[in-house]
Tab-separated table of C-alpha atoms in Angstrom:
chain	number	residue	atom	x	y	z
X	20	MET	CA	-9.683	-8.661	10.201
X	21	ARG	CA	-7.402	-6.406	12.757
X	22	THR	CA	-5.791	-3.676	10.349
X	23	ASP	CA	-4.292	-1.322	13.054
X	24	SER	CA	-1.797	-3.363	15.416
X	25	SER	CA	-0.774	-6.436	14.274
X	26	PRO	CA	2.533	-7.612	13.991
X	27	GLY	CA	2.217	-7.445	10.784
X	28	THR	CA	4.278	-10.093	7.942
X	29	LEU	CA	6.954	-7.128	6.692
X	30	PRO	CA	10.067	-7.540	9.055
X	31	ALA	CA	11.502	-4.245	10.667
X	32	ARG	CA	13.486	-1.839	8.129
X	33	GLU	CA	16.843	-2.497	8.038
X	34	HIS	CA	19.713	-0.763	6.406
X	35	LEU	CA	20.918	-3.144	3.767
X	36	PRO	CA	24.372	-4.860	3.654
X	37	ALA	CA	27.181	-3.890	0.498
X	38	ALA	CA	26.508	-7.101	-1.049
X	39	SER	CA	29.462	-9.155	-2.686
X	40	ALA	CA	30.737	-9.002	-5.684
X	41	GLY	CA	28.198	-9.714	-8.559
X	42	THR	CA	25.605	-9.299	-6.596
X	43	PRO	CA	23.165	-6.290	-7.456
X	44	VAL	CA	21.766	-3.790	-4.735
X	45	LEU	CA	19.355	-2.007	-7.231
X	46	ASP	CA	17.719	-3.535	-10.603
X	47	VAL	CA	16.605	-0.589	-12.616
X	48	VAL	CA	13.901	-1.506	-15.138
X	49	ILE	CA	13.409	0.071	-17.834
X	50	PRO	CA	9.627	-0.900	-19.790
X	51	VAL	CA	9.801	-0.165	-23.661
X	52	TYR	CA	7.118	-1.010	-26.571
X	53	ASN	CA	8.563	0.148	-30.016
X	54	GLU	CA	11.378	2.157	-28.600
X	55	GLU	CA	14.377	0.986	-31.390
X	56	LYS	CA	15.288	4.844	-31.620
X	57	ASP	CA	15.543	5.624	-27.744
X	58	LEU	CA	16.632	2.187	-26.144
X	59	GLN	CA	20.123	1.803	-27.134
X	60	PRO	CA	20.939	5.732	-25.965
X	61	CYS	CA	18.564	5.746	-23.051
X	62	VAL	CA	20.701	2.643	-21.923
X	63	ARG	CA	24.088	3.547	-22.143
X	64	ARG	CA	23.671	6.951	-20.897
X	65	LEU	CA	21.952	5.225	-17.333
X	66	HIS	CA	24.610	2.962	-17.441
X	67	GLY	CA	27.379	5.396	-17.469
X	68	HIS	CA	25.527	7.363	-14.954
X	69	LEU	CA	25.145	4.964	-12.412
X	70	ALA	CA	29.280	3.973	-13.025
X	71	ARG	CA	30.412	6.714	-12.082
X	72	THR	CA	28.118	7.751	-9.087
X	73	PHE	CA	26.309	4.476	-7.775
X	74	PRO	CA	28.304	3.219	-4.697
X	75	TYR	CA	26.678	-0.438	-5.011
X	76	ALA	CA	26.905	-3.525	-7.714
X	77	PHE	CA	23.607	-2.359	-9.934
X	78	ARG	CA	21.775	-3.499	-12.921
X	79	ILE	CA	19.887	-2.455	-16.252
X	80	THR	CA	17.148	-4.441	-17.360
X	81	ILE	CA	15.260	-4.050	-20.434
X	82	ALA	CA	11.600	-5.345	-20.176
X	83	ASP	CA	10.176	-5.412	-23.460
X	84	ASN	CA	6.258	-6.008	-23.688
X	85	ALA	CA	5.464	-6.803	-27.361
X	86	SER	CA	7.108	-4.603	-29.290
X	87	THR	CA	6.959	-5.319	-32.868
X	88	ASP	CA	9.755	-3.007	-34.401
X	89	THR	CA	13.758	-3.650	-33.749
X	90	THR	CA	13.655	-3.590	-29.933
X	91	PRO	CA	14.400	-7.105	-29.031
X	92	GLN	CA	17.224	-6.912	-31.706
X	93	VAL	CA	18.559	-3.446	-30.160
X	94	ALA	CA	18.103	-5.191	-26.553
X	95	ALA	CA	19.882	-8.323	-27.199
X	96	ARG	CA	22.862	-6.511	-28.436
X	97	LEU	CA	23.077	-3.886	-25.123
X	98	GLU	CA	22.683	-7.395	-23.564
X	99	ALA	CA	25.427	-8.586	-25.129
X	100	GLU	CA	27.959	-5.220	-25.113
X	101	ILE	CA	26.955	-4.289	-21.624
X	102	ALA	CA	27.665	-6.732	-18.477
X	103	GLU	CA	25.211	-4.910	-16.709
X	104	VAL	CA	22.466	-5.200	-18.795
X	105	ARG	CA	19.833	-7.991	-19.023
X	106	SER	CA	16.672	-8.118	-21.491
X	107	PHE	CA	13.202	-9.665	-21.076
X	108	ARG	CA	10.462	-10.129	-23.688
X	109	LEU	CA	6.647	-10.553	-22.787
X	110	GLU	CA	4.301	-11.414	-25.333
X	111	GLN	CA	1.536	-9.347	-24.052
X	112	LYS	CA	1.515	-5.281	-23.780
X	113	GLY	CA	1.471	-3.013	-20.228
X	114	ARG	CA	3.845	-1.415	-17.972
X	115	GLY	CA	2.334	-2.775	-15.140
X	116	ARG	CA	2.535	-6.225	-16.415
X	117	ALA	CA	6.092	-5.784	-17.285
X	118	LEU	CA	7.069	-4.223	-14.101
X	119	ARG	CA	5.439	-6.802	-11.951
X	120	ALA	CA	6.789	-9.813	-13.956
X	121	VAL	CA	10.611	-8.396	-13.792
X	122	TRP	CA	10.217	-7.029	-10.298
X	123	SER	CA	8.812	-10.609	-9.076
X	124	ALA	CA	12.294	-12.145	-11.063
X	125	SER	CA	14.697	-9.927	-9.234
X	126	ASP	CA	17.069	-11.127	-6.548
X	127	ALA	CA	18.298	-7.027	-6.257
X	128	PRO	CA	17.214	-5.792	-3.148
X	129	VAL	CA	16.153	-2.693	-4.250
X	130	LEU	CA	14.048	-2.253	-7.323
X	131	ALA	CA	13.312	0.671	-9.792
X	132	TYR	CA	12.033	1.510	-12.621
X	133	MET	CA	12.030	4.637	-14.840
X	134	ASP	CA	11.021	5.457	-18.737
X	135	VAL	CA	12.854	5.156	-21.868
X	136	ASP	CA	12.579	8.602	-22.305
X	137	LEU	CA	14.975	9.626	-19.295
X	138	SER	CA	12.980	12.976	-19.266
X	139	THR	CA	13.621	12.919	-15.425
X	140	ASP	CA	17.166	13.967	-14.588
X	141	LEU	CA	19.370	10.613	-13.300
X	142	ASN	CA	21.170	13.032	-10.238
X	143	ALA	CA	17.799	12.046	-8.523
X	144	LEU	CA	18.477	8.684	-8.622
X	145	LEU	CA	20.561	8.446	-5.910
X	146	PRO	CA	18.778	10.136	-3.566
X	147	LEU	CA	15.775	8.126	-4.668
X	148	VAL	CA	16.910	4.781	-3.710
X	149	ALA	CA	19.187	6.050	-0.458
X	150	PRO	CA	16.311	6.121	2.079
X	151	LEU	CA	15.296	2.031	0.807
X	152	ILE	CA	19.521	1.150	0.989
X	153	SER	CA	18.833	2.648	4.530
X	154	GLY	CA	16.315	1.102	5.907
X	155	HIS	CA	14.407	4.511	6.306
X	156	SER	CA	11.759	3.816	3.890
X	157	ASP	CA	9.413	1.057	1.957
X	158	LEU	CA	9.278	3.062	-1.603
X	159	ALA	CA	10.070	6.260	-3.197
X	160	ILE	CA	9.324	7.875	-5.899
X	161	GLY	CA	9.825	11.140	-7.879
X	162	SER	CA	7.516	14.247	-7.842
X	163	ARG	CA	7.270	16.824	-10.411
X	164	LEU	CA	5.215	18.382	-8.232
X	165	SER	CA	7.389	19.556	-5.447
X	166	ARG	CA	8.071	23.279	-4.977
X	167	SER	CA	11.561	22.653	-5.250
X	168	SER	CA	10.687	20.723	-8.992
X	169	ARG	CA	12.265	21.957	-12.166
X	170	VAL	CA	9.727	21.294	-14.790
X	171	VAL	CA	10.057	22.209	-18.652
X	172	ARG	CA	6.172	20.888	-20.232
X	173	GLY	CA	3.813	21.786	-21.837
X	174	ALA	CA	0.424	23.542	-20.244
X	175	LYS	CA	-2.015	21.206	-21.669
X	176	ARG	CA	0.048	18.326	-19.660
X	177	GLU	CA	0.753	20.276	-16.412
X	178	PHE	CA	-3.239	20.561	-16.293
X	179	ILE	CA	-3.751	17.165	-17.012
X	180	SER	CA	-1.329	15.814	-14.157
X	181	ARG	CA	-2.046	18.355	-11.305
X	182	SER	CA	-6.052	17.607	-12.204
X	183	TYR	CA	-5.596	13.625	-11.765
X	184	ASN	CA	-3.656	14.327	-8.547
X	185	LEU	CA	-6.156	16.136	-7.158
X	186	ILE	CA	-8.966	13.357	-7.664
X	187	LEU	CA	-6.431	11.151	-6.056
X	188	ARG	CA	-6.591	13.663	-2.900
X	189	GLY	CA	-10.312	13.827	-3.067
X	190	SER	CA	-11.400	10.203	-3.593
X	191	LEU	CA	-8.670	8.298	-2.064
X	192	HIS	CA	-7.012	10.655	-0.042
X	193	ALA	CA	-3.870	10.329	-1.182
X	194	ARG	CA	-1.118	12.174	0.490
X	195	PHE	CA	1.714	11.557	-2.232
X	196	SER	CA	2.187	14.085	-4.525
X	197	ASP	CA	3.282	12.617	-7.717
X	198	ALA	CA	1.385	9.230	-8.956
X	199	GLN	CA	2.519	9.451	-12.827
X	200	CYS	CA	6.050	10.393	-12.678
X	201	GLY	CA	7.679	7.039	-14.187
X	202	PHE	CA	10.681	7.563	-11.856
X	203	LYS	CA	10.121	4.770	-8.701
X	204	ALA	CA	11.627	2.279	-6.711
X	205	ILE	CA	10.606	-0.173	-4.021
X	206	ARG	CA	11.983	-2.565	-1.814
X	207	ARG	CA	12.303	-6.213	-3.005
X	208	ASP	CA	10.566	-7.477	0.760
X	209	VAL	CA	7.678	-5.203	-0.035
X	210	ALA	CA	7.197	-5.590	-3.487
X	211	GLN	CA	6.989	-9.679	-2.852
X	212	VAL	CA	3.959	-8.535	-1.018
X	213	LEU	CA	2.660	-5.806	-2.468
X	214	LEU	CA	2.846	-6.659	-5.959
X	215	PRO	CA	0.003	-9.503	-5.412
X	216	LEU	CA	-2.504	-7.576	-4.560
X	217	VAL	CA	-1.783	-5.029	-7.483
X	218	GLU	CA	-4.406	-5.611	-10.501
X	219	ASP	CA	-3.693	-3.266	-13.108
X	220	THR	CA	-1.361	-4.443	-15.624
X	221	GLY	CA	-1.056	-1.045	-17.531
X	222	TRP	CA	-0.523	2.643	-16.670
X	223	PHE	CA	-2.413	2.790	-13.141
X	224	PHE	CA	-0.344	-0.109	-12.061
X	225	ASP	CA	2.139	3.052	-9.909
X	226	THR	CA	-0.829	4.347	-8.844
X	227	GLU	CA	-2.440	1.387	-7.645
X	228	MET	CA	0.474	0.120	-5.612
X	229	LEU	CA	1.361	3.538	-4.293
X	230	VAL	CA	-2.579	4.106	-2.499
X	231	LEU	CA	-2.264	0.799	-1.226
X	232	ALA	CA	0.971	1.190	0.041
X	233	GLU	CA	0.096	4.372	1.850
X	234	ARG	CA	-3.247	2.906	3.568
X	235	ALA	CA	-1.127	-0.086	4.602
X	236	GLY	CA	1.143	2.422	6.198
X	237	LEU	CA	3.959	1.986	4.487
X	238	ARG	CA	6.129	4.778	4.286
X	239	ILE	CA	6.745	6.452	0.974
X	240	HIS	CA	9.525	9.016	0.709
X	241	GLU	CA	9.356	11.597	-2.069
X	242	VAL	CA	11.941	13.021	-3.860
X	243	PRO	CA	12.026	16.915	-5.674
X	244	VAL	CA	12.920	15.749	-9.689
X	245	ASP	CA	13.979	17.961	-12.407
X	246	TRP	CA	11.786	17.179	-15.367
X	247	VAL	CA	12.066	18.003	-19.160
X	248	ASP	CA	8.495	16.794	-21.152
X	249	ASP	CA	9.680	14.433	-24.169
X	250	PRO	CA	7.977	15.573	-26.992
X	251	ASP	CA	7.688	12.388	-29.211
X	252	SER	CA	5.942	10.664	-26.581
X	253	THR	CA	3.677	8.268	-27.859
X	254	VAL	CA	1.248	7.693	-24.218
X	255	HIS	CA	-2.618	8.006	-25.554
X	256	ILE	CA	-4.040	10.919	-23.062
X	257	VAL	CA	-7.570	10.782	-23.092
X	258	LYS	CA	-7.352	6.774	-23.284
X	259	THR	CA	-4.536	6.419	-19.926
X	260	ALA	CA	-6.790	8.973	-18.453
X	261	THR	CA	-10.014	7.387	-19.151
X	262	ASP	CA	-8.017	3.570	-17.216
X	263	ASP	CA	-6.875	5.598	-14.605
X	264	LEU	CA	-10.550	7.332	-13.427
X	265	LYS	CA	-11.746	3.362	-13.722
X	266	GLY	CA	-8.902	2.308	-11.778
X	267	VAL	CA	-9.826	4.917	-9.113
X	268	TRP	CA	-13.318	3.544	-9.018
X	269	ARG	CA	-12.340	0.071	-8.562
X	270	VAL	CA	-9.779	0.861	-6.280
X	271	GLY	CA	-11.494	2.866	-3.781
X	272	ARG	CA	-14.880	0.477	-4.199
X	273	ALA	CA	-12.589	-2.466	-2.882
X	274	LEU	CA	-10.872	-0.043	0.166
X	275	ALA	CA	-14.353	0.480	1.049
X	276	THR	CA	-15.672	-2.641	1.123
X	277	GLY	CA	-12.892	-3.842	2.939
X	278	SER	CA	-11.797	-6.211	0.812
X	279	LEU	CA	-8.352	-5.728	0.196
X	280	PRO	CA	-6.232	-7.363	3.038
X	281	LEU	CA	-3.299	-4.422	3.751
X	282	ASP	CA	-3.151	-5.722	7.336
X	283	ARG	CA	0.156	-8.164	5.004
X	284	LEU	CA	1.448	-5.253	4.816
X	285	ALA	CA	1.766	-4.014	8.623
X	286	ARG	CA	5.536	-2.643	9.722
X	287	PRO	CA	6.455	-4.173	13.229
X	288	PHE	CA	6.729	-1.105	15.915
X	289	GLY	CA	9.898	0.748	15.697
X	290	ASP	CA	12.724	-0.538	14.234
X	291	ASP	CA	15.105	-0.589	16.977
X	292	PRO	CA	14.892	-4.350	18.185
X	293	ARG	CA	14.028	-3.075	21.919
X	294	ASP	CA	10.967	-2.001	20.589
X	295	ARG	CA	10.099	-5.525	19.350
X	296	GLU	CA	10.729	-6.916	22.544
X	297	LEU	CA	7.879	-5.442	24.855
X	298	PRO	CA	5.599	-8.146	24.694
X	299	ASP	CA	3.596	-6.309	27.981
X	300	VAL	CA	2.606	-2.931	25.450
X	301	PRO	CA	-0.535	-3.204	24.087
X	302	GLY	CA	-0.301	-2.182	20.102
X	303	GLY	CA	-2.644	0.560	19.236
X	304	LEU	CA	-4.449	1.153	22.293
X	305	ALA	CA	-3.283	5.305	22.381
X	306	ARG	CA	-5.220	5.197	18.727
X	307	GLN	CA	-8.093	2.703	20.086
X	308	LEU	CA	-8.903	5.256	22.654
X	309	VAL	CA	-8.875	8.480	20.840
X	310	GLY	CA	-11.462	6.427	18.083
X	311	PHE	CA	-13.396	4.872	21.051
X	312	CYS	CA	-13.690	8.345	22.509
X	313	VAL	CA	-14.501	9.991	19.173
X	314	VAL	CA	-17.112	7.500	17.797
X	315	GLY	CA	-18.739	7.446	21.500
X	316	ALA	CA	-18.963	11.340	21.512
X	317	LEU	CA	-20.732	11.056	17.635
X	318	SER	CA	-22.538	8.366	19.146
X	319	THR	CA	-24.252	10.457	21.845
X	320	LEU	CA	-25.200	13.038	19.185
X	321	PHE	CA	-26.824	10.878	17.221
X	322	TYR	CA	-29.074	8.959	20.217
X	323	LEU	CA	-29.940	12.515	20.933
X	324	LEU	CA	-31.182	13.138	17.945
X	325	LEU	CA	-33.259	9.485	17.717
X	326	TYR	CA	-34.429	9.892	20.969
X	327	THR	CA	-36.251	13.637	19.897
X	328	VAL	CA	-37.624	12.102	16.666
X	329	PHE	CA	-39.242	8.920	18.406
X	330	ARG	CA	-40.637	11.012	21.076
X	331	GLN	CA	-42.928	12.535	18.809
X	332	ALA	CA	-44.710	9.386	18.252
X	333	ALA	CA	-44.309	6.890	21.541
X	334	GLY	CA	-43.854	7.867	24.958
X	335	SER	CA	-40.650	8.780	26.575
X	336	GLN	CA	-39.738	5.124	27.757
X	337	ALA	CA	-40.152	3.533	24.388
X	338	ALA	CA	-38.545	6.532	22.429
X	339	ASN	CA	-35.356	6.409	24.868
X	340	ALA	CA	-35.263	2.312	24.448
X	341	LEU	CA	-35.424	2.569	20.271
X	342	ALA	CA	-32.627	5.435	20.519
X	343	LEU	CA	-30.562	3.752	22.656
X	344	LEU	CA	-30.931	0.463	20.510
X	345	VAL	CA	-30.223	1.751	16.949
X	346	SER	CA	-27.461	3.969	18.487
X	347	ALA	CA	-26.303	1.043	19.762
X	348	VAL	CA	-25.822	-0.862	16.382
X	349	ALA	CA	-24.504	1.996	14.622
X	350	ASN	CA	-21.823	2.232	17.583
X	351	THR	CA	-20.848	-1.151	17.592
X	352	ALA	CA	-20.625	-0.559	13.591
X	353	ALA	CA	-18.256	2.215	13.767
X	354	ASN	CA	-15.735	0.981	16.642
X	355	ARG	CA	-15.886	-1.903	14.534
X	356	ARG	CA	-14.560	-0.301	11.693
X	357	LEU	CA	-12.701	2.496	12.691
X	358	THR	CA	-11.671	2.147	15.658
X	359	PHE	CA	-10.520	-1.767	15.729
X	360	GLY	CA	-9.845	-1.909	11.719
X	361	VAL	CA	-12.004	-4.944	11.302
X	362	ARG	CA	-12.301	-5.015	7.759
X	363	GLY	CA	-15.313	-7.061	5.662
X	364	ARG	CA	-18.562	-8.863	6.354
X	365	GLY	CA	-17.060	-11.762	8.026
X	366	GLY	CA	-18.447	-12.274	11.827
X	367	ALA	CA	-20.759	-8.813	11.432
X	368	VAL	CA	-23.825	-10.427	12.841
X	369	ARG	CA	-21.454	-11.704	16.053
X	370	HIS	CA	-20.035	-8.826	16.458
X	371	GLN	CA	-23.134	-6.733	17.107
X	372	ALA	CA	-24.461	-9.609	19.117
X	373	GLN	CA	-21.423	-9.161	21.128
X	374	GLY	CA	-22.018	-5.523	21.088
X	375	LEU	CA	-25.564	-5.760	22.517
X	376	VAL	CA	-24.543	-7.826	25.262
X	377	VAL	CA	-22.282	-5.580	26.519
X	378	PHE	CA	-24.417	-2.492	25.784
X	379	GLY	CA	-26.869	-4.488	28.210
X	380	ILE	CA	-24.395	-4.806	30.888
X	381	GLY	CA	-23.278	-0.824	30.741
X	382	LEU	CA	-26.744	-0.335	30.617
X	383	ALA	CA	-27.718	-2.505	33.843
X	384	LEU	CA	-24.492	-0.908	35.583
X	385	THR	CA	-26.564	2.636	35.688
X	386	SER	CA	-29.727	1.566	36.129
X	387	GLY	CA	-28.341	-0.494	39.270
X	388	SER	CA	-26.299	1.860	40.427
X	389	LEU	CA	-29.545	4.126	39.879
X	390	ALA	CA	-31.486	1.379	42.270
X	391	ALA	CA	-28.886	1.458	44.988
X	392	LEU	CA	-28.918	4.686	45.418
X	393	GLY	CA	-33.102	4.701	45.632
X	394	ALA	CA	-32.616	1.632	48.617
X	395	ALA	CA	-29.965	3.877	50.188
X	396	SER	CA	-31.969	7.092	49.916
X	397	SER	CA	-36.152	7.662	49.740
X	398	ASP	CA	-35.674	10.827	48.221
X	399	PRO	CA	-31.932	11.490	47.049
X	400	ALA	CA	-31.253	15.040	46.209
X	401	HIS	CA	-30.701	15.798	42.325
X	402	SER	CA	-26.968	16.631	42.138
X	403	THR	CA	-26.532	13.224	44.028
X	404	GLU	CA	-28.367	11.533	41.231
X	405	LEU	CA	-26.216	13.163	38.563
X	406	ALA	CA	-23.156	12.489	40.557
X	407	VAL	CA	-23.975	8.687	40.880
X	408	LEU	CA	-24.829	8.424	36.982
X	409	VAL	CA	-21.632	10.045	35.973
X	410	ALA	CA	-19.694	7.956	37.559
X	411	ALA	CA	-21.317	5.015	36.738
X	412	ASN	CA	-21.081	6.186	32.610
X	413	LEU	CA	-17.658	6.423	33.373
X	414	ALA	CA	-17.708	2.950	34.620
X	415	ALA	CA	-19.667	1.493	31.737
X	416	THR	CA	-17.363	3.543	29.322
X	417	VAL	CA	-14.475	2.030	30.588
X	418	LEU	CA	-15.923	-1.532	31.228
X	419	ARG	CA	-17.290	-1.318	27.759
X	420	PHE	CA	-14.001	-0.790	25.595
X	421	LEU	CA	-12.513	-3.273	27.535
X	422	LEU	CA	-15.048	-5.455	26.837
X	423	PHE	CA	-14.709	-4.412	22.743
X	424	ARG	CA	-11.093	-4.800	23.022
X	425	ALA	CA	-10.939	-8.238	24.493
X	426	TRP	CA	-13.761	-9.634	23.719
X	427	VAL	CA	-15.716	-8.495	21.105
X	428	PHE	CA	-12.106	-7.515	18.403
X	429	PRO	CA	-9.314	-8.858	20.294
X	430	ASP	CA	-6.618	-8.860	18.587
X	431	ARG	CA	-5.939	-12.252	16.348
X	432	ARG	CA	-1.960	-11.965	15.964
X	433	ASP	CA	-0.965	-15.060	18.288
X	434	GLU	CA	-3.342	-16.883	15.484
X	435	ARG	CA	-1.827	-16.215	12.657
X	436	THR	CA	-0.414	-19.512	10.894
X	437	PRO	CA	3.244	-19.402	10.543
X	438	SER	CA	2.289	-19.648	6.220
X	439	ALA	CA	1.051	-16.066	6.311
X	440	VAL	CA	4.748	-14.764	7.328
X	441	VAL	CA	6.740	-13.649	4.261
X	442	THR	CA	9.857	-13.901	4.568
X	443	GLY	CA	12.120	-10.272	3.998
X	444	HIS	CA	15.851	-9.082	3.434
X	445	HIS	CA	17.759	-9.125	6.903
X	446	PRO	CA	21.207	-8.631	7.367
X	447	SER	CA	23.178	-9.693	10.448
X	448	GLY	CA	22.365	-8.760	13.446
X	449	PRO	CA	18.858	-9.082	16.064
X	450	ALA	CA	16.266	-10.514	13.407
X	451	HIS	CA	12.086	-10.039	13.702
X	452	PRO	CA	10.516	-13.014	15.280
X	453	ALA	CA	8.133	-13.134	12.863
X	454	ALA	CA	10.770	-13.215	10.351
X	455	GLN	CA	12.933	-16.024	8.812
X	456	PRO	CA	16.526	-15.092	7.175
X	457	PRO	CA	15.499	-14.133	3.094
X	458	SER	CA	16.190	-16.969	0.878
X	459	TYR	CA	16.755	-15.035	-2.831
X	460	GLY	CA	17.065	-16.590	-5.720
X	461	PRO	CA	19.183	-15.533	-8.600
X	462	LEU	CA	17.546	-14.560	-11.213
X	463	PRO	CA	16.476	-16.436	-14.576
X	464	GLN	CA	19.510	-17.357	-16.851
X	465	ARG	CA	19.208	-14.689	-19.701
X	466	ARG	CA	17.503	-15.170	-22.484
X	467	PRO	CA	18.589	-15.297	-25.680
X	468	TYR	CA	16.812	-12.946	-28.454
X	469	GLY	CA	13.420	-14.714	-29.277
X	470	THR	CA	12.844	-16.263	-26.079
X	471	THR	CA	9.478	-15.700	-24.767
X	472	LEU	CA	7.744	-15.686	-21.031
X	473	PRO	CA	5.114	-17.767	-21.192
X	474	HIS	CA	1.617	-16.405	-20.141
X	475	THR	CA	-0.135	-17.527	-16.975
X	476	GLY	CA	-2.835	-15.115	-16.956
X	477	GLY	CA	-1.610	-14.391	-13.492
X	478	THR	CA	-0.291	-11.567	-11.979
X	479	ALA	CA	3.284	-12.567	-12.851
X	480	ASP	CA	4.657	-15.711	-14.668
X	481	ARG	CA	4.835	-18.595	-12.013
X	482	ALA	CA	8.162	-19.408	-13.416
X	483	TRP	CA	9.424	-16.230	-12.118
X	484	GLN	CA	7.870	-16.515	-9.079
X	485	ASP	CA	9.599	-15.826	-6.228
X	486	ALA	CA	10.195	-19.096	-3.692
X	487	THR	CA	9.509	-17.035	-0.722
X	488	LEU	CA	6.155	-15.689	-2.212
X	489	GLN	CA	3.087	-17.942	-0.547
X	490	LEU	CA	0.010	-15.293	-1.349
X	491	GLN	CA	-1.946	-15.483	-4.027
X	492	PRO	CA	-2.701	-12.334	-6.817
X	493	VAL	CA	-6.772	-10.481	-6.332
X	494	ARG	CA	-8.152	-11.661	-9.774
X	495	PRO	CA	-5.323	-9.383	-11.867
X	496	ALA	CA	-7.005	-8.844	-15.544
X	497	ASP	CA	-5.639	-11.268	-17.987
X	498	THR	CA	-5.412	-9.382	-21.279
X	499	ASP	CA	-5.224	-5.463	-21.980
X	500	PRO	CA	-7.095	-4.611	-24.498
X	501	GLY	CA	-6.125	-1.701	-25.880
X	502	ASP	CA	-3.359	-0.879	-24.153
X	503	ALA	CA	-2.204	3.019	-24.953
X	504	ARG	CA	1.426	2.535	-25.173
């Protein structure tokens, strides 16, 4: 499965148009569990801020996941009193589960969430979602670890937060600075394709979402925020940290084995319509050339090392043949994964067999060049032999790259079935050839207090599932015992 040069299933980013009256551009989700004390002042404060400062229509959605206090009654009262507020209740705990359910059902093109304690200064909300509305970015996160951020919190939480982000950088090679800040946003067209790939239903949900998005090449915008720690936070630090480490291990293993179809999240090159109409320009060629050269240099060093080892136990011809064979297999495997971005075990044996054929063609070219030189001159000069070998190896290398690209690892972009294409948001103007205009369904009717969402055991309630989403989830956890909220 190619992940580097495919056109992807996501359309090019474009500026969202001003919505018609009553249609929200932004849906801010507040996941809550037993927050009867803080919910009302939080919602009223957020609503007042958005009404004063946000230039588009908006919605605030309270996602109550299995509260046992009077939180559902408070949410229902706020929904009845404020037109822009809606509330939904899920019968299972888990912040990730709540976000997935509401985001999957929302008709707003920009989706966000924030913690109920409003630790993050709300002045960062418009800068958070502006790059998503303008089409510049796919996701946006608030960062407490930026140099310009101002944070008030204890040394213990500061140490834990920085240590966790160092773990993400070291193990998953994450480049975003703050995975745990409860202040994030995502474009709806991206969420439609990304959410089914996210397995976690608890606190690791947004970290996993960010890691997969970054690995797929999506653009993540970071906003420095002012943040004041909530001393009454009910988060169990040790339990949450343990679950996060388990999530890091699971995601790292999935990325290492190539079991995640990240090519579903690929964006086309460039947002200018002219960039989408260059059929004769091969995608990813420059990056593949660099990767092929790097792999070739490392393969040569590996060959020399193997020849040195084999030469101690065999003759020069046998040692050379064995070293060439082993290094050719390693070279094909490395080019398969690193240069041409093929993941998983499917077709690995066939690729190796084709790689050996390509290797044989190159060997025949160099050997044939030497044979031709010997036939032309009975005693050629050493410098002449070297010149012929350099030219033959150069030709063999170019031929090998072309055969790898066109035969062994061909671009399968044109063989995609129409069902693999996910529709996205498109304003008027030039459309991406692989995408269709969006068919955003309406948000489900308001549910009175006491109405629950039926649980299906999947990543999102099937009754909420958007009609344009055709992808299947990656076996999400059905239950979340001991969720530390």
